[in-house]
Amino acid sequence: MSITTTRRNGAPRSVTTVRLPPADDLSVPYVRTEICPEAREAARVVLESGWVTSGPQTQAFEGEFAELVGARHAVAVSSGTAAIELALRAMRLPPGGLVLVPDLTFCGAAQAVLHAGLRPLLVDVEPATGMPSASTVTRAVRAFGRPEALMALHYAGAPAPLRELGEAAGLPPHRVVEDAAHAVGTFLGGRPVGALTRAACFSFAAAANLPIGEGGMITTEDDDLAAACRRARLHGMSTDDWRRHQPGGAWQYAVEEPGLKANLTDLHAAIGRAQLRHLPGWQRRRAGLAARYTARLRTVPGLVLPDSPLPGLHSWQLYVVRVGPGYPLRRNQLVARLAEQGIGSAVHFIPLHRLGYLRRAALRPPQGLPGADALFPELLSLPLHPSLTEAQVDRVCETLAQLADGPGRPPGRA
């Protein structure tokens, strides 16, 4: 397996290929999807039931997840990306309207904005948090005028400053959508993410805190938005297959607006319901492993450790360090050296303005995005998942410390 990265030095582009060992050779894998025994049994029951698409399991999962985050409604969908698109569609924003999007986020978030008929306006991030601030939002708004909506990402699971970002954009809370892909278990102040804005959009991907494999959820207090998302996730149809096929159900349906195929299946929902029972323990485990990383890496020169400046609770979906100038290896060199030692790692994320299509499709402040540009070459996500052992964490930390004591940094920047 190999990782190919690119860089720009003016106009030319160069390509660096890092050779990695096969995943089976990684003694400390970056991620391992935890599927509990109850989820395996729940999947078997659904498979034998004769009904595997959206139905009673999906409905029950929605109710349990809404209760978890304290929201009035939860709408289960096929992915976190679909959740963002559906939430934006349901907000009835004018076509082509601007949506503020963090430059440092997964590319799917910006794609969702475009698919909803809107246009991303990229917002710079603060290197200390990886998230926009009131000042970076203000710079973007001054350049292009007031946007129609703002997307806030709880980066790595740290709570985002929702109120400050909305005020800087000149937007009320009902024009703020949360990208909560990292935020299952995140609290802002004393409240869980999920009912703080117009809509929160969660992901249940394989590496998520609540892993199903694929899937997402929209949570909201807004009755109309929830109803619109339920229709739009199934082509805009007025009723779904399960309700039409129940005894006494009517086969007729109406379609009054556009939609897409983005429903969650009962198979995924049954897995999710079983996984929910283990979420509190998994969250405690993540927090404990993150604390262990912090205690053992605190004295390693050149590494900048994660911090959450806001009151609340970090979900520790990611443990992201910065490989600063004081470390003898650059980030890409360190990725390769860790892989040689059988340790997996990742980078979250490539800034959107460095991705060709999104560079063309999105708007950028005229002064550029210097915070994201400064942060990106330093970002490194270390292994963090509930099945990670203390010994594995110690091995990662010892390797990082040993490499910090190695020869001086080679010339050039990776």
Coordinates of C-alpha atoms in Angstrom, one line a residue, residues 47-206:
L47 CA -31.4 -10.8 8.1
E48 CA -33.7 -13.6 9.0
S49 CA -36.8 -11.4 9.5
G50 CA -37.6 -10.9 5.9
W51 CA -37.3 -7.1 6.1
V52 CA -33.9 -5.5 5.9
T53 CA -34.4 -1.9 4.6
S54 CA -35.8 1.0 6.6
G55 CA -38.5 -0.1 9.0
P56 CA -39.0 -0.7 12.8
Q57 CA -35.4 -1.0 13.7
T58 CA -34.6 2.3 12.0
Q59 CA -37.5 4.0 13.8
A60 CA -36.4 2.6 17.2
F61 CA -32.8 3.7 16.5
E62 CA -34.0 7.2 15.8
G63 CA -35.8 7.4 19.1
E64 CA -32.9 6.1 21.1
F65 CA -30.4 8.4 19.4
A66 CA -32.7 11.5 19.9
E67 CA -32.9 10.6 23.6
L68 CA -29.1 10.3 23.8
V69 CA -28.5 13.8 22.5
G70 CA -31.6 15.5 24.0
A71 CA -33.2 16.3 20.6
R72 CA -36.8 16.3 19.7
H73 CA -36.2 14.5 16.4
A74 CA -33.6 12.2 14.9
V75 CA -33.7 11.3 11.2
A76 CA -31.5 8.3 10.2
V77 CA -29.8 8.5 6.8
S78 CA -27.2 6.7 4.8
S79 CA -24.1 8.8 5.7
G80 CA -22.9 11.9 7.5
T81 CA -22.5 13.6 4.1
A82 CA -26.1 12.8 3.2
A83 CA -27.2 14.3 6.5
I84 CA -25.5 17.6 5.7
E85 CA -27.0 17.8 2.3
L86 CA -30.5 16.9 3.5
A87 CA -30.4 19.4 6.4
L88 CA -29.3 22.2 4.0
R89 CA -32.0 21.3 1.5
A90 CA -34.6 21.4 4.3
M91 CA -33.6 24.9 5.3
R92 CA -35.0 26.2 2.0
L93 CA -32.1 28.5 1.3
P94 CA -32.0 30.5 -1.9
P95 CA -30.3 28.6 -4.8
G96 CA -26.6 29.5 -5.0
G97 CA -26.6 30.9 -1.5
L98 CA -23.3 31.1 0.3
V99 CA -22.6 28.7 3.1
L100 CA -19.6 29.2 5.3
V101 CA -17.5 26.0 5.5
P102 CA -14.3 25.4 7.4
D103 CA -11.3 25.0 5.1
L104 CA -10.0 22.2 7.2
T105 CA -12.7 19.5 6.9
F106 CA -13.6 16.4 5.0
C107 CA -14.2 17.0 1.3
G108 CA -17.7 15.5 1.6
A109 CA -18.9 18.4 3.7
A110 CA -18.3 20.9 0.8
Q111 CA -19.6 18.4 -1.7
A112 CA -22.9 18.3 0.3
V113 CA -23.2 22.0 0.1
L114 CA -22.8 21.9 -3.7
H115 CA -25.2 19.0 -4.1
A116 CA -27.8 21.1 -2.1
G117 CA -27.6 23.8 -4.8
L118 CA -25.5 26.1 -2.6
R119 CA -21.9 27.4 -2.8
P120 CA -19.2 26.9 -0.1
L121 CA -17.4 30.0 1.1
L122 CA -14.2 28.7 2.8
V123 CA -13.3 30.0 6.2
D124 CA -9.8 29.9 7.6
V125 CA -9.0 28.0 10.8
E126 CA -6.9 28.8 13.8
P127 CA -3.8 26.6 14.1
A128 CA -4.4 26.2 17.8
T129 CA -7.8 24.5 17.4
G130 CA -8.1 23.5 13.7
M131 CA -11.5 25.3 13.7
P132 CA -12.7 28.7 12.5
S133 CA -12.9 31.6 15.0
A134 CA -15.0 34.7 15.1
S135 CA -12.1 36.6 13.4
T136 CA -11.7 34.2 10.5
V137 CA -15.4 34.2 9.9
T138 CA -15.5 38.0 10.0
R139 CA -12.8 38.1 7.3
A140 CA -14.7 35.8 5.0
V141 CA -18.0 37.7 5.5
R142 CA -16.3 41.1 4.8
A143 CA -15.0 39.8 1.5
F144 CA -18.3 38.3 0.2
G145 CA -21.2 39.7 2.3
R146 CA -23.5 37.9 4.7
P147 CA -24.0 34.2 3.9
E148 CA -27.2 32.2 4.0
A149 CA -25.9 29.6 6.5
L150 CA -22.8 28.5 8.5
M151 CA -21.5 25.0 8.9
A152 CA -19.6 24.4 12.1
L153 CA -17.3 21.4 12.5
H154 CA -16.5 20.0 16.0
Y155 CA -13.0 19.1 14.8
A156 CA -11.6 15.9 16.2
G157 CA -14.5 15.9 18.8
A158 CA -13.6 19.2 20.5
P159 CA -16.6 21.5 21.0
A160 CA -16.8 24.3 18.4
P161 CA -17.7 27.9 19.5
L162 CA -21.1 27.9 17.9
R163 CA -22.5 31.1 19.4
E164 CA -19.4 33.1 18.5
L165 CA -19.2 31.8 15.0
G166 CA -22.9 32.5 14.3
E167 CA -22.7 36.1 15.7
A168 CA -19.5 36.8 13.6
A169 CA -21.4 35.6 10.5
G170 CA -24.5 37.7 11.4
L171 CA -26.6 34.6 11.5
P172 CA -29.2 33.4 14.0
P173 CA -28.9 29.9 15.5
H174 CA -31.5 28.5 13.0
R175 CA -29.0 29.3 10.1
V176 CA -26.2 27.2 11.7
V177 CA -25.7 23.5 10.8
E178 CA -23.3 21.4 12.8
D179 CA -21.0 18.9 11.1
A180 CA -21.0 16.5 14.1
A181 CA -19.2 13.7 12.4
H182 CA -16.7 13.7 15.2
A183 CA -19.1 14.7 17.9
V184 CA -21.0 11.7 19.2
G185 CA -20.3 12.2 22.9
T186 CA -19.2 15.8 22.6
F187 CA -20.6 18.4 25.1
L188 CA -20.6 22.2 24.7
G189 CA -20.8 23.5 28.2
G190 CA -23.2 21.1 30.0
R191 CA -25.3 20.1 26.9
P192 CA -24.6 17.3 24.4
V193 CA -24.1 18.2 20.7
G194 CA -27.3 17.4 18.9
A195 CA -29.9 20.1 19.9
L196 CA -27.8 23.3 20.1
T197 CA -28.6 24.6 16.6
R198 CA -31.0 24.1 13.7
A199 CA -29.5 20.7 12.8
A200 CA -26.6 18.5 13.9
C201 CA -25.3 15.9 11.4
F202 CA -23.6 12.8 12.7
S203 CA -21.7 10.0 11.1
F204 CA -21.6 6.3 11.9
A205 CA -18.7 5.4 9.5
A206 CA -16.2 2.7 10.4

